[in-house]
């Protein structure tokens, strides 16, 4: 038992355990009635076909919203969307400083610049390898290799000990850009004693040895040299290391390099500003594509997952404004297909095949490597840190379970399965689950963040993406309202940002239209109906950012 006045070191995952994506973790320190918290990562998950109309999914922050005075800051391990993509949506709720290394904070600052609260956000840069103390916590940013520069494991220390939160990491002796995992520092921490390893589980089912990023670059150069026609290569824009490898491979094969898409330019600009990507050849914009010799050009494009709006899908359909491929050209997928995206990728591949375009992917050539540790690498991390407890993160439930089995097989004394919402006491005493906190998912839905209840989304699966509003209005022949208008809606958010119900907004708008409508118009069915329809539709759009279907049932009685 821990007494009321006993200090405790706590851990609460809000997102990222039970799914891959929407990483959000809390660490707490203090007595039951006087606790301070820090947040590690604030990422999004992408919605799939079962959540029509939803842009992204974020962990519910209700628990920490009740502790806002005690939240000291948000620490970002690295700049991938599943670790920082929620900041531009939830920062106004949390309103605390953001800590990160310069590459990550540069990318975050650019994203926040598109919001109306950018000037209010305090961003604090920490160099890789440095520590910063905030309240009772000292947080050290330890360089690890990943697919983006400046990925960090965090060593979080309080009076009661140190835990290591790995973030996304892997081992790569030749990562091309960014630093190698700081094994020496990890070993030092292990020798000094680590309470718990909170670690990446993504590839726990995969064994073997990954090629280095440098080898992938060489394989890409070989593939480019052996391929016919113009070559389009697709990668995640956020996989900065790969974007660099592709450009260098194209240069080695003596090709012109075209960059197609804003997100690719953004990552290249940030990398250059932060001192990476120093030795790139001249890069052409997509608008130059037409002016370059077709068969001597490599185009870097987004759209690895077959996303309909990304460049590759538009090229495949022949709808890209600047880049046109021809028969016998080649597309290289320098990526893997994320489970769930097979259908959309298949659609793009088939469209390319229909135009007689050749496909090269990671199954036919070693043109991709994962950014996460395979089993053998995870085993090494345990050897270096020698943690008392293993707490798996960054995985679905099956990954978490397998990670626990792996840790046990390595002789780790204590393992804790802590899915989203679990409160874990790291210290004092043996690390264990002590409770559960409010948790869940929030949908980014147009301009609104709404609770991820199944109701409205299910309705939208029936009603496509925009929902429906039906309103019944009864006038008499003199244009006098004979009954309270009846409003029925499906698939709309329940409340606006201020907690006003959408029903009330529509009812108020209907009242407003009635008040403003001259008697002469009320008696004419068609213009009267249009006035209600357009008024309600515009009002809903103003609030929601989406055009719903509005049906007006207007009737007249004597
Ligand atoms: Zn990552
Ligand atoms: Zn991740």
Coordinates of C-alpha atoms and ligand atoms in Angstrom, one line a residue:
X1 CA 0.0 0.0 0.0
X2 CA 1.1 3.5 -0.7
X3 CA 0.0 6.1 1.9
X4 CA -1.8 9.3 0.9
X5 CA 1.3 11.4 1.3
X6 CA 3.6 9.0 -0.5
X7 CA 5.2 10.3 -3.7
X8 CA 4.5 8.1 -6.7
X9 CA 5.9 7.9 -10.3
X10 CA 3.1 7.1 -12.6
X11 CA 2.5 6.1 -16.3
X12 CA -0.8 6.4 -18.2
X13 CA -1.0 5.6 -21.9
X14 CA -3.9 7.5 -23.5
X15 CA -3.3 6.3 -27.1
X16 CA -1.0 4.0 -29.0
X17 CA -1.4 0.8 -27.1
X18 CA -4.0 -1.4 -28.8
X19 CA -3.6 0.3 -32.1
X20 CA -0.7 1.5 -34.3
X21 CA -1.1 5.3 -34.3
X22 CA -2.4 8.1 -32.1
X23 CA 0.5 7.8 -29.7
X24 CA -0.1 9.8 -26.5
X25 CA 1.4 8.9 -23.1
X26 CA 1.4 10.6 -19.7
X27 CA 4.0 10.4 -16.9
X28 CA 3.1 11.7 -13.5
X29 CA 4.9 12.4 -10.2
X30 CA 3.7 13.4 -6.8
X31 CA 1.3 12.5 -4.1
X32 CA -2.3 11.6 -4.8
X33 CA -3.4 15.2 -4.2
X34 CA -0.5 17.0 -5.7
X35 CA 0.7 15.5 -8.9
X36 CA 2.5 16.9 -11.9
X37 CA 2.2 15.4 -15.4
X38 CA 4.1 15.5 -18.7
X39 CA 2.8 14.2 -22.0
X40 CA 4.9 12.2 -24.4
X41 CA 3.8 12.6 -28.0
X42 CA 0.4 13.7 -29.3
X43 CA -0.2 11.8 -32.6
X44 CA -3.1 10.9 -34.8
X45 CA -4.3 7.7 -36.4
X46 CA -5.8 7.7 -39.8
X47 CA -9.4 6.7 -40.2
X48 CA -10.3 3.9 -42.5
X49 CA -13.3 3.0 -44.7
X50 CA -15.3 2.2 -41.6
X51 CA -15.2 5.8 -40.5
X52 CA -16.5 7.7 -43.5
X53 CA -16.0 11.4 -43.4
X54 CA -13.5 11.3 -40.5
X55 CA -10.1 12.9 -41.2
X56 CA -8.1 11.5 -38.3
X57 CA -8.4 10.0 -34.9
X58 CA -6.9 11.3 -31.7
X59 CA -6.8 9.9 -28.2
X60 CA -9.3 11.4 -25.8
X61 CA -7.6 13.9 -23.5
X62 CA -10.5 14.2 -21.0
X63 CA -8.4 12.7 -18.1
X64 CA -5.6 15.3 -18.5
X65 CA -8.1 18.1 -19.2
X66 CA -9.1 17.7 -15.5
X67 CA -5.5 18.1 -14.5
X68 CA -4.6 21.0 -16.8
X69 CA -3.0 23.1 -14.0
X70 CA -0.6 20.2 -13.3
X71 CA 0.3 19.4 -16.9
X72 CA 3.8 20.9 -17.5
X73 CA 4.6 20.2 -21.1
X74 CA 4.4 18.0 -24.2
X75 CA 7.6 16.1 -25.2
X76 CA 7.7 15.0 -28.8
X77 CA 10.0 12.0 -29.6
X78 CA 10.0 12.6 -33.4
X79 CA 8.1 14.4 -36.2
X80 CA 6.0 11.6 -37.6
X81 CA 2.2 12.2 -37.7
X82 CA 1.4 9.4 -35.4
X83 CA 3.5 11.2 -32.7
X84 CA 2.9 14.9 -33.3
X85 CA 0.0 15.1 -35.8
X86 CA -2.6 16.0 -33.1
X87 CA -0.8 19.1 -31.9
X88 CA -2.5 21.5 -34.3
X89 CA -5.9 20.2 -33.1
X90 CA -5.5 19.7 -29.3
X91 CA -2.9 22.3 -28.3
X92 CA -5.6 25.0 -27.6
X93 CA -7.2 22.6 -25.1
X94 CA -3.9 21.8 -23.3
X95 CA -2.1 25.1 -23.7
X96 CA 1.4 24.0 -22.4
X97 CA 4.9 24.3 -23.9
X98 CA 6.0 21.8 -26.5
X99 CA 9.5 20.3 -26.2
X100 CA 11.4 18.7 -29.0
X101 CA 14.6 18.6 -31.0
X102 CA 15.0 21.3 -33.8
X103 CA 14.0 19.2 -36.8
X104 CA 10.8 18.1 -35.1
X105 CA 9.9 21.6 -33.7
X106 CA 10.6 23.1 -37.1
X107 CA 8.1 20.8 -38.8
X108 CA 5.6 21.3 -35.9
X109 CA 6.0 25.1 -36.1
X110 CA 5.2 25.1 -39.8
X111 CA 2.1 23.1 -39.2
X112 CA 1.0 25.3 -36.3
X113 CA 1.6 28.4 -38.5
X114 CA -1.5 27.4 -40.4
X115 CA -3.6 27.7 -37.2
X116 CA -4.9 30.9 -35.6
X117 CA -3.1 30.2 -32.3
X118 CA 0.5 29.8 -33.7
X119 CA 1.8 32.9 -31.8
X120 CA 0.6 31.6 -28.5
X121 CA 2.5 28.3 -28.6
X122 CA 5.7 28.1 -26.6
X123 CA 8.1 25.8 -28.4
X124 CA 11.3 24.8 -26.6
X125 CA 14.2 23.3 -28.5
X126 CA 16.3 20.6 -26.9
X127 CA 19.4 19.3 -28.7
X128 CA 19.8 15.6 -29.2
X129 CA 21.7 14.2 -26.3
X130 CA 20.7 17.0 -23.9
X131 CA 18.4 16.9 -20.9
X132 CA 15.9 19.4 -19.6
X133 CA 14.3 19.6 -16.2
X134 CA 10.6 20.5 -15.9
X135 CA 9.1 20.3 -12.4
X136 CA 9.9 17.0 -10.8
X137 CA 11.0 15.5 -14.2
X138 CA 14.3 15.4 -16.0
X139 CA 13.9 14.4 -19.7
X140 CA 16.9 13.3 -21.7
X141 CA 16.6 13.1 -25.5
X142 CA 18.7 10.1 -26.6
X143 CA 19.4 9.8 -30.4
X144 CA 17.9 6.7 -32.0
X145 CA 17.8 5.8 -35.7
X146 CA 14.4 5.8 -37.4
X147 CA 13.2 6.8 -40.9
X148 CA 13.2 10.5 -40.0
X149 CA 16.0 12.7 -38.7
X150 CA 16.2 13.3 -34.9
X151 CA 14.2 10.5 -33.6
X152 CA 14.7 10.2 -29.8
X153 CA 14.2 7.8 -27.0
X154 CA 13.4 9.7 -23.8
X155 CA 15.0 8.8 -20.5
X156 CA 12.5 10.2 -17.9
X157 CA 14.0 10.6 -14.4
X158 CA 12.3 11.5 -11.1
X159 CA 13.4 11.1 -7.5
X160 CA 12.0 7.6 -7.7
X161 CA 14.1 6.5 -10.7
X162 CA 14.4 6.4 -14.4
X163 CA 12.3 4.9 -17.2
X164 CA 13.2 4.8 -20.9
X165 CA 10.5 5.5 -23.4
X166 CA 12.0 4.3 -26.7
X167 CA 9.7 6.1 -29.2
X168 CA 10.1 4.6 -32.7
X169 CA 13.6 3.3 -33.2
X170 CA 15.8 0.8 -35.0
X171 CA 19.4 -0.1 -35.4
X172 CA 21.2 0.8 -38.6
X173 CA 24.9 1.1 -38.8
X174 CA 24.6 3.3 -41.9
X175 CA 21.4 5.3 -41.7
X176 CA 22.5 7.8 -44.4
X177 CA 21.0 10.8 -42.6
X178 CA 20.5 11.3 -38.9
X179 CA 22.4 9.8 -36.1
X180 CA 22.9 6.1 -35.1
X181 CA 21.2 4.8 -32.0
X182 CA 23.3 6.0 -29.0
X183 CA 24.1 2.5 -27.7
X184 CA 26.8 3.8 -25.3
X185 CA 24.4 6.0 -23.5
X186 CA 21.7 3.3 -23.4
X187 CA 24.2 1.0 -21.8
X188 CA 25.2 3.7 -19.2
X189 CA 21.5 4.1 -18.3
X190 CA 21.2 0.3 -18.0
X191 CA 24.2 0.2 -15.7
X192 CA 22.7 2.9 -13.5
X193 CA 19.4 1.1 -13.3
X194 CA 16.2 1.4 -15.3
X195 CA 12.8 1.0 -13.7
X196 CA 11.0 0.3 -16.9
X197 CA 11.4 0.1 -20.7
X198 CA 8.3 1.5 -22.5
X199 CA 9.1 0.2 -25.9
X200 CA 8.2 0.0 -29.6
X201 CA 6.3 -3.3 -30.5
X202 CA 5.6 -2.7 -34.2
X203 CA 7.9 -5.5 -35.6
X204 CA 7.8 -8.0 -32.7
X205 CA 6.6 -10.7 -35.1
X206 CA 9.5 -10.2 -37.5
X207 CA 12.9 -11.8 -37.2
X208 CA 16.1 -11.5 -39.2
X209 CA 18.3 -8.6 -40.2
X210 CA 17.1 -5.5 -42.0
X211 CA 19.3 -4.0 -44.7
X212 CA 20.8 -0.7 -43.9
X213 CA 19.3 2.5 -45.4
X214 CA 22.6 2.8 -47.3
X215 CA 22.0 -0.6 -48.9
X216 CA 18.4 0.4 -49.8
X217 CA 19.9 3.4 -51.6
X218 CA 22.2 1.2 -53.6
X219 CA 19.4 -1.2 -54.5
X220 CA 17.3 1.8 -55.6
X221 CA 20.2 3.0 -57.8
X222 CA 20.4 -0.5 -59.4
X223 CA 16.7 -0.6 -59.9
X224 CA 16.7 2.8 -61.5
X225 CA 19.6 1.9 -63.8
X226 CA 17.8 -1.3 -64.9
X227 CA 14.3 0.2 -65.3
X228 CA 12.8 1.5 -68.5
X229 CA 11.3 4.8 -69.4
X230 CA 10.5 7.6 -67.0
X231 CA 10.7 6.4 -63.4
X232 CA 8.2 7.5 -60.7
X233 CA 9.3 6.5 -57.2
X234 CA 6.8 6.7 -54.3
X235 CA 7.7 7.0 -50.6
X236 CA 6.1 8.5 -47.5
X237 CA 7.0 12.2 -47.5
X238 CA 7.7 11.9 -43.8
X239 CA 10.3 9.2 -44.5
X240 CA 12.9 11.8 -44.9
X241 CA 15.8 9.3 -45.0
X242 CA 14.2 7.5 -47.9
X243 CA 13.4 10.7 -49.8
X244 CA 17.1 11.5 -49.5
X245 CA 18.1 7.9 -50.6
X246 CA 15.9 8.2 -53.7
X247 CA 17.3 11.5 -54.7
X248 CA 20.9 10.3 -54.3
X249 CA 20.1 7.1 -56.1
X250 CA 18.6 9.0 -59.0
X251 CA 21.7 11.2 -59.1
X252 CA 24.0 8.1 -59.1
X253 CA 22.0 6.9 -62.1
X254 CA 22.5 10.3 -63.8
X255 CA 18.8 11.2 -63.9
X256 CA 17.1 14.5 -63.5
X257 CA 15.1 14.6 -60.3
X258 CA 11.5 16.1 -60.1
X259 CA 9.8 16.5 -56.8
X260 CA 6.0 16.3 -57.1
X261 CA 3.9 17.5 -54.2
X262 CA 3.9 20.1 -51.4
X263 CA 4.5 17.6 -48.6
X264 CA 7.7 16.4 -50.2
X265 CA 9.0 19.9 -50.7
X266 CA 8.1 20.7 -47.1
X267 CA 10.2 17.9 -45.7
X268 CA 13.1 18.7 -48.0
X269 CA 13.0 22.4 -47.0
X270 CA 13.0 21.6 -43.3
X271 CA 15.8 19.0 -43.7
X272 CA 17.9 21.6 -45.5
X273 CA 17.1 24.3 -42.9
X274 CA 18.2 22.0 -40.1
X275 CA 21.5 21.1 -41.8
X276 CA 20.5 17.8 -43.4
X277 CA 20.3 17.0 -47.2
X278 CA 23.4 19.2 -47.8
X279 CA 24.7 17.5 -51.0
X280 CA 21.6 17.2 -53.1
X281 CA 21.6 17.7 -56.9
X282 CA 19.4 20.4 -58.5
X283 CA 15.7 19.4 -57.9
X284 CA 13.1 20.3 -60.4
X285 CA 9.5 21.1 -59.6
X286 CA 6.6 19.1 -61.2
X287 CA 6.0 22.1 -63.5
X288 CA 9.4 21.4 -65.1
X289 CA 8.4 17.8 -65.9
X290 CA 7.3 18.5 -69.5
X291 CA 10.6 20.3 -70.3
X292 CA 12.9 17.5 -69.2
X293 CA 13.8 14.4 -71.4
X294 CA 11.1 11.9 -70.4
X295 CA 13.3 8.8 -70.3
X296 CA 16.0 10.5 -68.3
X297 CA 13.9 11.7 -65.4
X298 CA 13.0 10.3 -62.0
X299 CA 9.9 11.8 -60.3
X300 CA 9.5 11.5 -56.5
X301 CA 5.8 11.3 -55.6
X302 CA 3.6 10.7 -52.6
X303 CA 0.8 8.1 -52.5
X304 CA 2.4 4.8 -51.3
X305 CA -0.9 3.7 -49.8
X306 CA -3.0 4.4 -52.9
X307 CA -4.5 7.5 -51.3
X308 CA -7.0 8.9 -53.9
X309 CA -5.9 12.5 -53.6
X310 CA -2.1 11.8 -53.6
X311 CA 0.1 12.2 -56.7
X312 CA 0.5 8.6 -57.6
X313 CA -3.2 7.8 -57.8
X314 CA -3.7 10.8 -59.9
X315 CA -0.8 9.8 -62.2
X316 CA -2.3 6.3 -62.5
X317 CA -5.6 7.7 -63.5
X318 CA -4.0 10.1 -66.0
X319 CA -5.4 13.0 -64.0
X320 CA -2.2 14.6 -62.6
X321 CA -1.8 18.2 -63.8
X322 CA 1.9 18.0 -64.5
X323 CA 3.2 14.4 -64.5
X324 CA 2.1 12.1 -67.3
X325 CA 3.5 8.5 -67.6
X326 CA 3.5 6.4 -70.8
X327 CA 3.6 2.8 -71.7
X328 CA 6.8 1.1 -70.6
X329 CA 7.6 3.7 -67.9
X330 CA 8.3 2.4 -64.4
X331 CA 6.8 3.0 -60.9
X332 CA 8.9 2.0 -57.9
X333 CA 7.1 1.5 -54.5
X334 CA 9.9 2.3 -52.0
X335 CA 7.4 1.4 -49.2
X336 CA 5.3 -1.3 -47.7
X337 CA 1.5 -1.5 -47.8
X338 CA 0.1 -0.9 -44.4
X339 CA -2.5 -3.6 -43.5
X340 CA -5.9 -2.3 -44.5
X341 CA -4.7 -0.4 -47.5
X342 CA -4.3 -3.3 -49.9
X343 CA -7.5 -2.4 -51.7
X344 CA -6.5 1.2 -52.5
X345 CA -3.0 0.2 -53.4
X346 CA -4.3 -2.6 -55.7
X347 CA -6.5 -0.1 -57.4
X348 CA -3.5 2.1 -58.3
X349 CA -1.3 -0.8 -59.3
X350 CA -4.1 -2.1 -61.6
X351 CA -4.6 1.3 -63.1
X352 CA -0.8 1.5 -63.8
X353 CA -0.8 -2.0 -65.3
X354 CA -3.7 -1.0 -67.5
X355 CA -1.4 1.7 -69.0
X356 CA 1.4 -0.9 -69.5
X357 CA 3.5 0.7 -66.8
X358 CA 6.0 -1.6 -65.0
X359 CA 6.0 -2.0 -61.2
X360 CA 8.9 -2.6 -58.9
X361 CA 8.2 -3.0 -55.2
X362 CA 9.8 -4.3 -52.0
X363 CA 8.7 -7.9 -52.8
X364 CA 10.6 -7.9 -56.1
X365 CA 13.6 -5.7 -55.1
X366 CA 15.0 -4.7 -51.7
X367 CA 13.9 -1.1 -52.2
X368 CA 12.5 -0.6 -48.7
X369 CA 13.4 -1.2 -45.1
X370 CA 11.3 -0.8 -42.0
X371 CA 11.9 2.0 -39.5
X372 CA 11.2 -0.2 -36.5
X373 CA 13.3 -2.8 -34.6
X374 CA 13.0 -6.5 -35.5
X375 CA 13.0 -9.0 -32.7
X376 CA 16.7 -9.3 -32.6
X377 CA 17.1 -5.6 -32.2
X378 CA 14.5 -5.5 -29.4
X379 CA 16.5 -8.2 -27.6
X380 CA 19.6 -6.0 -27.8
X381 CA 17.8 -3.1 -26.3
X382 CA 16.7 -5.2 -23.4
X383 CA 20.3 -6.4 -23.0
X384 CA 21.6 -2.8 -22.8
X385 CA 18.9 -1.3 -20.5
X386 CA 18.3 -4.3 -18.3
X387 CA 15.0 -2.8 -17.2
X388 CA 13.2 -4.2 -14.1
X389 CA 9.9 -4.0 -16.0
X390 CA 8.8 -4.2 -19.7
X391 CA 5.8 -2.1 -20.8
X392 CA 5.0 -2.6 -24.5
X393 CA 3.6 0.3 -26.6
X394 CA 3.2 1.2 -30.3
X395 CA 1.3 -1.9 -31.3
X396 CA -2.0 -3.6 -31.5
X397 CA -3.0 -6.0 -28.7
X398 CA -1.4 -8.9 -30.5
X399 CA 1.9 -7.1 -30.7
X400 CA 1.7 -6.1 -27.0
X401 CA 1.1 -9.7 -26.0
X402 CA 3.9 -11.0 -28.2
X403 CA 6.3 -8.3 -26.8
X404 CA 5.5 -9.4 -23.3
X405 CA 6.3 -13.0 -24.2
X406 CA 9.6 -11.9 -25.7
X407 CA 10.5 -9.8 -22.6
X408 CA 9.7 -12.8 -20.3
X409 CA 11.8 -15.1 -22.5
X410 CA 14.7 -12.7 -22.0
X411 CA 14.4 -13.0 -18.2
X412 CA 12.8 -9.6 -17.6
X413 CA 11.3 -10.1 -14.1
X414 CA 8.2 -8.0 -14.5
X415 CA 6.0 -7.3 -17.5
X416 CA 2.9 -5.0 -17.5
X417 CA 0.2 -5.1 -20.1
X418 CA -1.1 -1.5 -20.1
X419 CA -3.6 -0.7 -22.8
X420 CA -4.9 2.8 -23.4
X421 CA -6.4 4.3 -20.2
X422 CA -4.5 2.1 -17.7
X423 CA -2.8 3.8 -14.8
X424 CA 0.5 2.2 -13.8
X425 CA 2.5 2.9 -10.8
X426 CA 6.2 2.7 -11.9
X427 CA 7.5 3.3 -8.4
X428 CA 7.8 2.9 -5.4
X429 CA 7.5 -0.8 -5.2
X430 CA 7.0 -3.3 -7.9
X431 CA 5.7 -1.6 -11.1
X432 CA 2.0 -2.6 -11.5
X433 CA -1.4 -1.5 -12.7
X434 CA -3.3 0.5 -10.1
X435 CA -6.4 1.7 -12.0
X436 CA -8.0 3.0 -15.1
X437 CA -8.7 6.6 -16.2
X438 CA -11.2 8.1 -18.6
X439 CA -10.0 7.3 -22.2
X440 CA -11.4 6.9 -25.7
X441 CA -11.1 8.3 -29.2
X442 CA -11.9 11.7 -30.7
X443 CA -12.7 12.1 -34.4
X444 CA -11.4 15.0 -36.4
X445 CA -14.6 15.7 -38.3
X446 CA -14.5 18.7 -40.6
X447 CA -13.8 21.7 -38.3
X448 CA -14.9 19.9 -35.2
X449 CA -13.4 17.4 -32.8
X450 CA -16.2 15.0 -31.8
X451 CA -16.4 11.9 -29.5
X452 CA -16.0 8.8 -31.6
X453 CA -19.4 7.3 -30.8
X454 CA -20.5 4.8 -33.3
X455 CA -24.0 6.3 -33.8
X456 CA -23.4 9.2 -36.3
X457 CA -20.7 7.3 -38.2
X458 CA -23.0 4.3 -38.7
X459 CA -25.7 6.6 -40.0
X460 CA -23.2 8.1 -42.4
X461 CA -22.2 4.7 -43.7
X462 CA -25.8 4.5 -44.9
X463 CA -26.0 8.1 -45.9
X464 CA -22.6 8.4 -47.6
X465 CA -20.4 11.2 -46.2
X466 CA -22.6 14.2 -45.4
X467 CA -25.7 13.1 -43.5
X468 CA -29.2 14.5 -43.9
X469 CA -31.5 17.1 -42.4
X470 CA -35.3 16.8 -43.0
X471 CA -37.6 19.6 -41.8
X472 CA -41.3 19.7 -41.9
X473 CA -43.0 23.1 -42.0
X474 CA -46.8 23.8 -42.1
X475 CA -48.3 27.2 -43.2
X476 CA -51.9 28.1 -43.6
X477 CA -53.1 29.8 -46.8
X478 CA -52.4 33.2 -45.3
X479 CA -48.8 32.3 -44.7
X480 CA -49.1 31.9 -41.0
X481 CA -47.2 29.1 -39.2
X482 CA -49.6 26.5 -38.1
X483 CA -47.4 24.2 -36.1
X484 CA -43.9 24.1 -34.6
X485 CA -41.5 23.1 -37.4
X486 CA -40.3 19.5 -37.1
X487 CA -36.7 18.8 -37.7
X488 CA -35.1 15.4 -38.3
X489 CA -31.4 15.0 -38.9
X490 CA -29.0 12.1 -39.4
X491 CA -25.2 11.9 -39.6
X492 CA -24.5 15.4 -38.3
X493 CA -22.3 16.2 -35.3
X494 CA -24.4 16.7 -32.2
X495 CA -22.8 19.9 -31.0
X496 CA -20.7 22.8 -32.4
X497 CA -17.4 24.0 -30.8
X498 CA -19.3 25.9 -28.1
X499 CA -21.5 23.0 -27.0
X500 CA -24.6 24.3 -28.7
X501 CA -26.6 21.5 -30.1
X502 CA -26.9 21.3 -33.9
X503 CA -30.6 20.7 -33.5
X504 CA -30.9 24.1 -31.8
X505 CA -28.8 25.8 -34.5
X506 CA -31.0 24.4 -37.2
X507 CA -34.2 25.2 -35.2
X508 CA -32.9 28.8 -34.7
X509 CA -32.1 29.1 -38.3
X510 CA -35.6 27.9 -39.4
X511 CA -37.1 30.4 -37.0
X512 CA -34.8 33.1 -38.4
X513 CA -35.8 32.3 -42.0
X514 CA -39.5 32.3 -41.1
X515 CA -39.2 35.7 -39.4
X516 CA -37.3 37.2 -42.4
X517 CA -39.7 35.7 -45.0
X518 CA -42.3 38.1 -46.4
X519 CA -45.8 36.9 -46.4
X520 CA -45.9 36.8 -50.1
X521 CA -43.0 34.4 -50.3
X522 CA -44.5 32.2 -47.6
X523 CA -47.5 31.5 -49.8
X524 CA -45.3 30.4 -52.8
X525 CA -44.2 26.8 -52.2
X526 CA -41.1 26.7 -54.4
X527 CA -39.2 29.9 -53.3
X528 CA -40.2 29.3 -49.7
X529 CA -38.8 25.8 -49.7
X530 CA -35.6 27.0 -51.3
X531 CA -35.2 29.8 -48.7
X532 CA -35.4 27.2 -45.9
X533 CA -33.1 24.7 -47.7
X534 CA -30.4 27.2 -48.5
X535 CA -30.6 28.9 -45.1
X536 CA -30.3 25.7 -43.2
X537 CA -27.6 24.2 -45.5
X538 CA -25.4 27.4 -45.3
X539 CA -25.8 27.6 -41.5
X540 CA -24.8 23.9 -41.1
X541 CA -21.9 24.4 -43.4
X542 CA -20.7 27.5 -41.5
X543 CA -20.6 25.5 -38.3
X544 CA -19.5 22.1 -39.6
X545 CA -17.5 22.9 -42.7
X546 CA -19.6 20.4 -44.7
X547 CA -22.6 20.6 -47.0
X548 CA -25.3 18.4 -45.7
X549 CA -28.4 17.2 -47.6
X550 CA -31.4 19.3 -46.6
X551 CA -34.9 18.1 -47.3
X552 CA -37.8 20.6 -46.7
X553 CA -41.3 19.2 -46.4
X554 CA -43.5 22.2 -46.8
X555 CA -47.3 21.8 -46.6
X556 CA -50.3 24.2 -46.5
X557 CA -53.5 23.8 -44.5
X558 CA -56.7 25.8 -44.7
Ligands
LIG1 ZN1 7.9 7.1 -36.5
LIG2 ZN1 5.2 5.7 -34.8

